[in-house]
mmCIF file of C-alpha atoms and ligand atoms in Angstrom:
data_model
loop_
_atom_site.group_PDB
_atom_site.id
_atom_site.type_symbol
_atom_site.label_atom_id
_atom_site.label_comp_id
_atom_site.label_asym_id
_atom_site.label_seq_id
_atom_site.Cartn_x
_atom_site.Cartn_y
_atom_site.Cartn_z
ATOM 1 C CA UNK A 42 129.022 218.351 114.043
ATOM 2 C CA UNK A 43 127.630 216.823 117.490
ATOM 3 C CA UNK A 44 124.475 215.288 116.892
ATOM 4 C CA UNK A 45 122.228 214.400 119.825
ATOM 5 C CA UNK A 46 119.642 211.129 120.494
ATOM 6 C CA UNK A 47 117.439 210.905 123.216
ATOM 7 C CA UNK A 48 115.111 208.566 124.362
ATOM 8 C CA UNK A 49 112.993 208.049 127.738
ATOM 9 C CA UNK A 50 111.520 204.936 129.713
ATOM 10 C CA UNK A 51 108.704 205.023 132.188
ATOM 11 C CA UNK A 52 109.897 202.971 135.465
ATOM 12 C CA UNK A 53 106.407 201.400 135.640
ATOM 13 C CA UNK A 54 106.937 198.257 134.359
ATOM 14 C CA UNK A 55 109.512 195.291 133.768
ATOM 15 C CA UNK A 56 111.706 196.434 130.699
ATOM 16 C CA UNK A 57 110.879 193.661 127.906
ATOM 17 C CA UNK A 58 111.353 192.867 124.104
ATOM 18 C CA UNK A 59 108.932 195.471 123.039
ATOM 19 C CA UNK A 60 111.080 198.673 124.525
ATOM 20 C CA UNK A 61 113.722 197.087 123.545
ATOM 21 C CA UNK A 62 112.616 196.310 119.281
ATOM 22 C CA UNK A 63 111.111 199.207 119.482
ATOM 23 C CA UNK A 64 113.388 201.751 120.690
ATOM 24 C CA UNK A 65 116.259 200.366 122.694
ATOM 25 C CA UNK A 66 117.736 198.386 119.916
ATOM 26 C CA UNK A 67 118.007 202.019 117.873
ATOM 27 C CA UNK A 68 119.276 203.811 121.051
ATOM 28 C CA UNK A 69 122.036 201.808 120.916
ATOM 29 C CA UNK A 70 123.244 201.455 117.070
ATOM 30 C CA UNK A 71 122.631 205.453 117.384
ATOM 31 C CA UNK A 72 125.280 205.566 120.417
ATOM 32 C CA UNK A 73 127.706 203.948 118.263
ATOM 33 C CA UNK A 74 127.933 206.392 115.672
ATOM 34 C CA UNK A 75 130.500 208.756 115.285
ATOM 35 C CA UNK A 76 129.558 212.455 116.875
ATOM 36 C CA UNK A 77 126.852 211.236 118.745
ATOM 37 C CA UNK A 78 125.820 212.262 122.157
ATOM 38 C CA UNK A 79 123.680 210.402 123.852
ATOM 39 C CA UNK A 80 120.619 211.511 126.739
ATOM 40 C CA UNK A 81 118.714 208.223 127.746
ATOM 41 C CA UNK A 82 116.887 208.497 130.426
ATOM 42 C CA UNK A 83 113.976 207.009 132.974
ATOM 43 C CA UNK A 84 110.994 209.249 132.894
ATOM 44 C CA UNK A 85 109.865 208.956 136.403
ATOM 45 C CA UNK A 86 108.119 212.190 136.813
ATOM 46 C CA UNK A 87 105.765 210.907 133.527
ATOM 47 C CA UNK A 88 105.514 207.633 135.644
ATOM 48 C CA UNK A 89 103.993 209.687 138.281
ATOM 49 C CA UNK A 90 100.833 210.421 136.679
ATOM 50 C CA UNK A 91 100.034 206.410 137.141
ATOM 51 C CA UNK A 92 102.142 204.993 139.786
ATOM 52 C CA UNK A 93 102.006 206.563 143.157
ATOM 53 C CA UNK A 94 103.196 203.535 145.353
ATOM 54 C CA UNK A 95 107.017 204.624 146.516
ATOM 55 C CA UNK A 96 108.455 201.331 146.909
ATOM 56 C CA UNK A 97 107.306 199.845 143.416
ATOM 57 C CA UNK A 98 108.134 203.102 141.675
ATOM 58 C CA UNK A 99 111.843 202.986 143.714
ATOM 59 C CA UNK A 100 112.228 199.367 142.540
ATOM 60 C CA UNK A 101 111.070 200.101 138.971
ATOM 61 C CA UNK A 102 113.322 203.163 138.278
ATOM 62 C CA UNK A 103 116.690 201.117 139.615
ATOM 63 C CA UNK A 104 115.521 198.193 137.339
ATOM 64 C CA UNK A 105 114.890 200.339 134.320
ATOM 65 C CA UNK A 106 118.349 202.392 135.239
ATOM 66 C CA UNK A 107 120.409 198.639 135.676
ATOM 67 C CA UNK A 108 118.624 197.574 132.328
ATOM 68 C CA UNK A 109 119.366 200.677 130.209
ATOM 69 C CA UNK A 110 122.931 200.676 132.128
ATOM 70 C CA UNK A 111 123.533 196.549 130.965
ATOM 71 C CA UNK A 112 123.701 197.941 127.065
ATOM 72 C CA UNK A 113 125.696 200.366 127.643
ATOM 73 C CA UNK A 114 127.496 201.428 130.755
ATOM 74 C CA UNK A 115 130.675 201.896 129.184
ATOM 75 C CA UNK A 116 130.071 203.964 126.388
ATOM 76 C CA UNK A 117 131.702 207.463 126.669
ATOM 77 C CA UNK A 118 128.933 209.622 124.711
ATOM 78 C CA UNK A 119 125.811 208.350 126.845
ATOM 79 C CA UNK A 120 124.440 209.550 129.777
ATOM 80 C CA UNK A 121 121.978 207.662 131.570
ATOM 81 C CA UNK A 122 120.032 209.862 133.982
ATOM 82 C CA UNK A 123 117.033 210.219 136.269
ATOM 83 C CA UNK A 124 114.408 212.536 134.523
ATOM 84 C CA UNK A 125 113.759 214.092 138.556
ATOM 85 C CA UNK A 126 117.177 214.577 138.417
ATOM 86 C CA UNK A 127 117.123 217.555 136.149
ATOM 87 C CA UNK A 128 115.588 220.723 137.308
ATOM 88 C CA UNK A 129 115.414 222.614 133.806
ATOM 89 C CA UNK A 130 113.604 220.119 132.240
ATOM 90 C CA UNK A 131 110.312 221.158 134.484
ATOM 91 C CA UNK A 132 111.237 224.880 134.378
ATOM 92 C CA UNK A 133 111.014 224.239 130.310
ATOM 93 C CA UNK A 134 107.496 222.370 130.980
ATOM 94 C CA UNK A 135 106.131 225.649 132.052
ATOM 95 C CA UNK A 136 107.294 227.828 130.113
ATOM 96 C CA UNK A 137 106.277 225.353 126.767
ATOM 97 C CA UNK A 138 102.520 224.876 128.361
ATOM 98 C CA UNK A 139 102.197 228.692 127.394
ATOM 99 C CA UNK A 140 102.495 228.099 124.052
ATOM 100 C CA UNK A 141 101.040 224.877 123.824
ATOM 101 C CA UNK A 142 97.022 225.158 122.794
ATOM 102 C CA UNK A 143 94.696 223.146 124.487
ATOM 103 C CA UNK A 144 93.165 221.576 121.703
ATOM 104 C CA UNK A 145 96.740 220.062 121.124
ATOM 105 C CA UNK A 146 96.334 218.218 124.322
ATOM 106 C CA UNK A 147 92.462 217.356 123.832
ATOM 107 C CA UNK A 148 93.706 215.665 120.619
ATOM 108 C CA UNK A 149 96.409 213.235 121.826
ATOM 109 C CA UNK A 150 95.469 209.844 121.633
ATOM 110 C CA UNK A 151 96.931 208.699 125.528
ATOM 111 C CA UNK A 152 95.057 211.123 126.764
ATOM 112 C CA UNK A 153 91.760 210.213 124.665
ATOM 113 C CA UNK A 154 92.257 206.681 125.300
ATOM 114 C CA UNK A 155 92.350 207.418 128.909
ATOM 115 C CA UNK A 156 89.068 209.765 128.558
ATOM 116 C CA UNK A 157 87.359 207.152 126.805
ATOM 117 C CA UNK A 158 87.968 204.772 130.008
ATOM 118 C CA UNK A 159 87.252 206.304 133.198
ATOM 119 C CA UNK A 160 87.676 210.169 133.723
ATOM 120 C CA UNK A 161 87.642 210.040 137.531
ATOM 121 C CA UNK A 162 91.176 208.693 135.983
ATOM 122 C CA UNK A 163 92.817 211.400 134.398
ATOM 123 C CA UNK A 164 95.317 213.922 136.302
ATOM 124 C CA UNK A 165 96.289 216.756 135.126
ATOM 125 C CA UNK A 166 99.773 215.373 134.878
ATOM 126 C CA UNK A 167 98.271 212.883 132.155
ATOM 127 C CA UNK A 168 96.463 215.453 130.174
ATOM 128 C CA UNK A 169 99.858 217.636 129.495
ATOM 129 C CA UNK A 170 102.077 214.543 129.654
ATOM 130 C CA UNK A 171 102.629 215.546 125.876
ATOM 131 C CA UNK A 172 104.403 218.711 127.104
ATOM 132 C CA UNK A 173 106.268 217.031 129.622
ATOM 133 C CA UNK A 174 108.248 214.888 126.732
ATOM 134 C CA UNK A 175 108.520 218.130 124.920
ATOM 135 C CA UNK A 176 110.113 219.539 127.689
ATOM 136 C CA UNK A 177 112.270 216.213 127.808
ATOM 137 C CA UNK A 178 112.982 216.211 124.135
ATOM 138 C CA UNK A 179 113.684 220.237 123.399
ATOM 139 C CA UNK A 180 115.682 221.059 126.482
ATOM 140 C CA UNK A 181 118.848 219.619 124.771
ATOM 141 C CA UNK A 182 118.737 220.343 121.396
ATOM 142 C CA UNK A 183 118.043 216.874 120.431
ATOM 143 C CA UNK A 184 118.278 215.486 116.650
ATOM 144 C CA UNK A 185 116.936 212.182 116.895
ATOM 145 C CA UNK A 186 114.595 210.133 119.573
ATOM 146 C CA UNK A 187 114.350 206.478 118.766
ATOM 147 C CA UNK A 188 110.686 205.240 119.433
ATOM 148 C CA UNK A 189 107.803 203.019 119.265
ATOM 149 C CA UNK A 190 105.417 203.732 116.962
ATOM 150 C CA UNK A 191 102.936 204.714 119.822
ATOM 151 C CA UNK A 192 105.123 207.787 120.498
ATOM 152 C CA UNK A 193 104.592 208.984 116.939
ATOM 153 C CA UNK A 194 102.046 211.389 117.902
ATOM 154 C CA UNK A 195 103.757 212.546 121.118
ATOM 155 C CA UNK A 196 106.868 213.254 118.909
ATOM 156 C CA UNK A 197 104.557 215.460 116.437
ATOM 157 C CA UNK A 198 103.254 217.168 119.381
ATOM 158 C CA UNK A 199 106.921 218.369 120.679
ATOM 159 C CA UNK A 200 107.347 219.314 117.041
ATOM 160 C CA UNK A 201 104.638 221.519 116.788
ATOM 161 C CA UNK A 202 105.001 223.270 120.107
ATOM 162 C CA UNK A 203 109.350 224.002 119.200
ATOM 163 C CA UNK A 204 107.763 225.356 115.851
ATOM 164 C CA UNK A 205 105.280 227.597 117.778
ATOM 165 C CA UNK A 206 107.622 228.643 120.284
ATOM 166 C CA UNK A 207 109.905 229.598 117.280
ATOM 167 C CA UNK A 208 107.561 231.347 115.359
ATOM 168 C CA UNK A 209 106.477 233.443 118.247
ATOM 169 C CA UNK A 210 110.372 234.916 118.530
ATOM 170 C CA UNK A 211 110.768 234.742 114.252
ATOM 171 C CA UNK A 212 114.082 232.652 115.599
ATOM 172 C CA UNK A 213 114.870 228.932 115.293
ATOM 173 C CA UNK A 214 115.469 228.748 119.514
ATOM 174 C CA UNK A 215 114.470 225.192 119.538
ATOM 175 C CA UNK A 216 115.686 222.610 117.346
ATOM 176 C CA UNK A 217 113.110 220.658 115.364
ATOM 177 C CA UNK A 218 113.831 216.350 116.405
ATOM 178 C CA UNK A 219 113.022 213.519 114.445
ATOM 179 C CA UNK A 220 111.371 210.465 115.513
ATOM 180 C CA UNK A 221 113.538 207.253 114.506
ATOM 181 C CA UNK A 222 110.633 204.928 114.169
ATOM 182 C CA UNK A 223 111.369 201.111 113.398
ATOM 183 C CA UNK A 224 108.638 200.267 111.270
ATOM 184 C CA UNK A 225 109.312 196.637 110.376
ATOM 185 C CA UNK A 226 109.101 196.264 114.232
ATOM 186 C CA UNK A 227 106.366 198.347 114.771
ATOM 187 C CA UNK A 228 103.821 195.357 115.711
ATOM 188 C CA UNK A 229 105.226 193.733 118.532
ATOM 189 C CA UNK A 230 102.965 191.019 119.454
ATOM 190 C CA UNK A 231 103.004 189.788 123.515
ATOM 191 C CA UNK A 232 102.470 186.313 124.674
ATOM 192 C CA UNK A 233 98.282 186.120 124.134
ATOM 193 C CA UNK A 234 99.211 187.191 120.665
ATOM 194 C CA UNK A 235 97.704 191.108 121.050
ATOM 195 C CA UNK A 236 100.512 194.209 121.200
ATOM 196 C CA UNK A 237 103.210 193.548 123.741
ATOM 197 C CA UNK A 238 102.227 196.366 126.372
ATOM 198 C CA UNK A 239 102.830 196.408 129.913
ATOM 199 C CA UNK A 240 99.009 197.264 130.269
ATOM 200 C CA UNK A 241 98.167 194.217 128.918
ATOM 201 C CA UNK A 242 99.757 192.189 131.085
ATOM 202 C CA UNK A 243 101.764 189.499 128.058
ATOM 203 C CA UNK A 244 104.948 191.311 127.814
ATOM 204 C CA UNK A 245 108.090 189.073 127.922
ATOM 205 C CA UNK A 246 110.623 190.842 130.190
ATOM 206 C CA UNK A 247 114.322 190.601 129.433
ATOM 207 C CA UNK A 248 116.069 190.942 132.498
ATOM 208 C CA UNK A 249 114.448 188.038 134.598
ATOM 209 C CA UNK A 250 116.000 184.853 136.398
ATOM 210 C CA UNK A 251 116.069 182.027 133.394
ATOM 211 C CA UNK A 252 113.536 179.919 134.926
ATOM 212 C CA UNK A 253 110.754 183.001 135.030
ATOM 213 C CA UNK A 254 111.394 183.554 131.513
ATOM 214 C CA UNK A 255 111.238 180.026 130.866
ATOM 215 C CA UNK A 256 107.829 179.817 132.547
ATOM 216 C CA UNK A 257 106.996 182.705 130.237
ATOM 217 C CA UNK A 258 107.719 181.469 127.085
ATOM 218 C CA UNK A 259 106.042 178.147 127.803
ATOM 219 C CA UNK A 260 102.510 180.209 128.511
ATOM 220 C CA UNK A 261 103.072 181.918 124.678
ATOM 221 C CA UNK A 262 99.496 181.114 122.978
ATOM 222 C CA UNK A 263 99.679 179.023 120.149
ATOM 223 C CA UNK A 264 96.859 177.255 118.257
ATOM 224 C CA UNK A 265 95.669 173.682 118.988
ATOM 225 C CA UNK A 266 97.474 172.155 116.356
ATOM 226 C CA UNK A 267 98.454 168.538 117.280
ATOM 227 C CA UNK A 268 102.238 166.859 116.956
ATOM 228 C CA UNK A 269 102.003 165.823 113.418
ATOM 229 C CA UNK A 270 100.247 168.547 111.752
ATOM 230 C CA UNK A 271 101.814 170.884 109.722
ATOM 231 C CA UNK A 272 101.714 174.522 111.039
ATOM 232 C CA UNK A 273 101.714 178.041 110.292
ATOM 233 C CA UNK A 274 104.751 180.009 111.203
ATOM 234 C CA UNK A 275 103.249 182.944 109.681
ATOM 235 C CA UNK A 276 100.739 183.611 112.405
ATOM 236 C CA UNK A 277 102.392 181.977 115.214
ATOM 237 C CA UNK A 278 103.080 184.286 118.492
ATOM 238 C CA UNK A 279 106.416 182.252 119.049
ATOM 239 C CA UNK A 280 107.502 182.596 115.472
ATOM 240 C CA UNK A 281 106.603 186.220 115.142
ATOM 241 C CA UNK A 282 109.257 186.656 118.159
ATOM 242 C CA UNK A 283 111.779 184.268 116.764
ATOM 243 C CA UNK A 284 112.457 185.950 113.771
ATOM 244 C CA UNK A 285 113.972 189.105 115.297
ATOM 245 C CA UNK A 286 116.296 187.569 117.255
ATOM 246 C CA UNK A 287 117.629 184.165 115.235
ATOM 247 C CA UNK A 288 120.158 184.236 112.597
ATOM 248 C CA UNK A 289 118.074 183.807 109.183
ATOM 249 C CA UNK A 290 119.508 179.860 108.666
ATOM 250 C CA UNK A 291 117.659 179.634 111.983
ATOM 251 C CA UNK A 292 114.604 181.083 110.975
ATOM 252 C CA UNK A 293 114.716 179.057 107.913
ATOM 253 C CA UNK A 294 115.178 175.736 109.888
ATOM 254 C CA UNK A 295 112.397 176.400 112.167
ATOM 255 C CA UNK A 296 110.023 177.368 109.151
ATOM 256 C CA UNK A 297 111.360 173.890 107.670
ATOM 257 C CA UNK A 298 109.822 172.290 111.151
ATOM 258 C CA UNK A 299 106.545 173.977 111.327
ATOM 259 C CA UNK A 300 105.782 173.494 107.834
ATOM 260 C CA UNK A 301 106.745 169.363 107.552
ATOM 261 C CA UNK A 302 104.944 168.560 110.881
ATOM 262 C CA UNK A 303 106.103 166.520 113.227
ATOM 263 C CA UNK A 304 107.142 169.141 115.815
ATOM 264 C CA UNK A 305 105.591 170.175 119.237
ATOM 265 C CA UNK A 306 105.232 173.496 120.223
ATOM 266 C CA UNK A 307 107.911 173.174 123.302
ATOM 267 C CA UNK A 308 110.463 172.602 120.857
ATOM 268 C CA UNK A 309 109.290 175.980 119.355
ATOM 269 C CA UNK A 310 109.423 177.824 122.817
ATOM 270 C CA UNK A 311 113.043 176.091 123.989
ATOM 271 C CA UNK A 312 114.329 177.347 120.482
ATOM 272 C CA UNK A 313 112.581 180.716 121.198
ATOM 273 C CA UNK A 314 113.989 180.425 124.900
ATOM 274 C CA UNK A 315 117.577 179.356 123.830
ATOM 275 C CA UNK A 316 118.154 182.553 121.048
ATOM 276 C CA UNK A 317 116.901 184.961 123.793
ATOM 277 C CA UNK A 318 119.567 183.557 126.545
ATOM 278 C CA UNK A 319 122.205 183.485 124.020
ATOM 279 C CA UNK A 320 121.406 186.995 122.185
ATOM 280 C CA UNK A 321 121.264 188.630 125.652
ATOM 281 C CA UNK A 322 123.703 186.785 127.880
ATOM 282 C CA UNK A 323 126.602 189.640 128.307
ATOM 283 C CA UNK A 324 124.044 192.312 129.197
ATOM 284 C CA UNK A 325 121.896 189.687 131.100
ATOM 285 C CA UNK A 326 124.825 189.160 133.051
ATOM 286 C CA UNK A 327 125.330 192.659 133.454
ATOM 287 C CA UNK A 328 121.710 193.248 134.804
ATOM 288 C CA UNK A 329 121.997 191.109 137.717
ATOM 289 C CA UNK A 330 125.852 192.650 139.366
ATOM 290 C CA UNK A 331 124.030 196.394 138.290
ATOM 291 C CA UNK A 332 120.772 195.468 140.271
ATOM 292 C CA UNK A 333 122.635 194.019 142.923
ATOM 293 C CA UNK A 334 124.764 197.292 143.248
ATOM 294 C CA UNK A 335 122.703 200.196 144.321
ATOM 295 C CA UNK A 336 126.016 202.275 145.623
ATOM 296 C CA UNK A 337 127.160 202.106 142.340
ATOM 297 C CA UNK A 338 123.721 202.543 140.260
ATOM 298 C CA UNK A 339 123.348 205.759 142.903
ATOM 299 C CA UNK A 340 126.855 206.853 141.967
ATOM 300 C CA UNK A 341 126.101 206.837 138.265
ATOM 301 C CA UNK A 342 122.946 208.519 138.619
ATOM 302 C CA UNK A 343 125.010 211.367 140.825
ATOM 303 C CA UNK A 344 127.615 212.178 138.205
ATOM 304 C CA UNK A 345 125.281 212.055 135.484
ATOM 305 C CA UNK A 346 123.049 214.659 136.924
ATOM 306 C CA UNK A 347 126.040 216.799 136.910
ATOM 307 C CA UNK A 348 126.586 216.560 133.575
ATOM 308 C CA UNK A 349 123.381 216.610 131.961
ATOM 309 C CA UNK A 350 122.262 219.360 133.845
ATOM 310 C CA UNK A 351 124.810 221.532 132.819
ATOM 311 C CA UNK A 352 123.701 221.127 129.102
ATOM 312 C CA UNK A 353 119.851 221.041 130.103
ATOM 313 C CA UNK A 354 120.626 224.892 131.502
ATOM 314 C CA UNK A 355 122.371 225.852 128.370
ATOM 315 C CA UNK A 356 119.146 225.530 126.266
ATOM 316 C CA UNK A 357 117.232 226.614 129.713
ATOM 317 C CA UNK A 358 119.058 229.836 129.675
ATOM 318 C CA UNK A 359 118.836 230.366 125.807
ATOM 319 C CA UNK A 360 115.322 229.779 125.772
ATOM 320 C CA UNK A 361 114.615 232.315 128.692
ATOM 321 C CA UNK A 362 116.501 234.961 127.368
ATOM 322 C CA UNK A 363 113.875 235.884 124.661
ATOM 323 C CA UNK A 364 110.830 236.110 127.625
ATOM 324 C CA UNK A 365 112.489 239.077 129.069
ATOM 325 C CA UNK A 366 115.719 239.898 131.607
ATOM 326 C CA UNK A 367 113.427 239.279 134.317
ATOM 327 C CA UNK A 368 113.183 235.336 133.798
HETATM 328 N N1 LIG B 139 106.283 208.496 126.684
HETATM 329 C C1 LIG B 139 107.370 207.576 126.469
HETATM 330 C C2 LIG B 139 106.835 206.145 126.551
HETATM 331 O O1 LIG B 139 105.855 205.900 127.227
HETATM 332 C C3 LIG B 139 108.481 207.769 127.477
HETATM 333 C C4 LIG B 139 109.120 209.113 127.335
HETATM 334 C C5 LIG B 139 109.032 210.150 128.215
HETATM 335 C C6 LIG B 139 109.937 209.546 126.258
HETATM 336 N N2 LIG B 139 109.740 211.211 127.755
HETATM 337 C C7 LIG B 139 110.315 210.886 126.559
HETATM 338 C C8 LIG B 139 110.379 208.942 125.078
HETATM 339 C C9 LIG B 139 111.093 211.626 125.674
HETATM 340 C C10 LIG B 139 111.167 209.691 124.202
HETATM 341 C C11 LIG B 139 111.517 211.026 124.503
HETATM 342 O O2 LIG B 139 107.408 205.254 125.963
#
């Protein structure tokens, strides 16, 4: 039996080692099982209800598209697309905002975070951004959407409107999907030591020239420790990164050095620096020839459409059949 994952990215940012711990890495391993289909996408409509400056938002989607495009361009089962791209999926929206309450939106926590802010802030675009990803999610039958654990709720949300629309008919239209949450990753801590989030301004980016992401690692926060003291790798922001991307004789050296004293921090950060480089350095490589390739990123993005929308209208037209013949 096919089995669908899907996953989305908001263009409104550099991609970085949060999206990818916390969702890309499963994206992946999930497009290398057997069966699998694979709909990973950049959510530029949901990008919309923040960034309204063309040029940045132009910029961001073809860097999100190159990124998501370096991991796997030449895998068979996954199709990389542009959310705008897809017609259905806002037909859907509608037609799921009927049967989603308001109270479902009043209690997301974006949307409360945002309220608790600045309301001159909040589109209505933000409020029903929740329906939006259900639309996203439910308009192809979708088994499994690998996430951070900020999307938990969102995911619940889509799950409760499918089971509503479902209920209303007495007939299992939608499928139900399951988050894929990485909980051992669920903490991803940015370079002032608080949760990497491109809102807070400390995320590390992957896909940057190597002396940018030099110049980031070297600003990571540590404490004021001095040469010779011995140090806590335990509640160190470079540490805490290191460990999900060094081989575990590597993580157990470096413990070794923090622990006898005797080691500056840099050596900590060009360690850090060096396992990124090395970890990433086929799909860094791919990154810059995508980026630098708009025909081609354009070309993808055109036969993709194709594709995807001709599943996207086979849920579409399954869905509308039980409104009436008139839809
Ligand atoms: N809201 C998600 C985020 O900010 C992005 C997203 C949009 C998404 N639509 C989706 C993720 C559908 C998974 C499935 O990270």
């Amino acid at each position: 039996m096919e089995k669908v994952a899907l996953t989305g990215i908001k263009p409104t940012g550099s991609f970085h080692l949060g999206n990818y711990l916390s969702a890309v890495r499963s994206a992946i391993a999930l497009s290398s099982k057997n069966n699998y289909t694979c709909y990973y996408f950049i959510a530029n409509y949901h990008a919309l209800t923040a960034e309204k400056n063309p040029a940045l938002l132009e910029e961001q989607t073809y860097h999100i598209l190159a990124s998501w495009l370096a991991f796997m361009h030449d895998k068979k089962n996954v199709f990389i697309y542009l959310q705008s791209d897809i017609s259905e999926i806002f037909e859907l929206y509608w037609i799921l905002t009927c049967y989603t309450h308001k109270g479902l939106m009043d209690r997301a926590h974006s949307y409360k975070d945002a309220l608790s802010k600045d309301i001159k802030n909040i589109n209505i675009g933000l409020y029903t951004y929740p329906v939006l990803m259900a639309a996203d999610i439910l308009c192809f039958d979708t088994d499994y959407v690998p996430v951070g654990k900020d999307q938990k709720q969102h995911l619940e949300i889509a799950r409760d409107i499918a089971t509503t629309f479902n209920t209303t008919y007495k007939k299992d239209i939608f499928k139900i999907p399951e988050p894929i949450i990485n909980e051992s990753t669920s903490l991803i801590i940015g370079i002032d030591g608080q949760k990497m989030s491109k809102s807070k301004n400390n995320i590390i980016p992957l896909f940057v020239e190597e002396n940018k992401l030099r110049k980031i690692i070297n600003k990571i926060v540590t404490d004021s420790k001095a040469i010779e003291d011995s140090k806590d790798p335990n509640t160190c922001n470079i540490f805490s990164i290191y460990k999900y991307f060094a081989s575990s004789t590597e993580i157990n050296d470096l413990k070794e050095k923090y622990l006898s004293g005797g080691m500056p921090w840099s050596y900590a950060k060009d360690l850090l620096f060096e396992v990124l480089i090395n970890n990433f350095k086929k799909e860094r490589e791919s990154y810059f020839k995508l980026i630098a390739d708009k025909a081609y990123l354009n070309t993808v993005l055109k036969t993709n459409k194709e594709i995807v929308k001709q599943k996207a209208s086979l849920v579409l037209k399954r869905v509308k059949e039980n409104l009436n013949n008139l839809f």
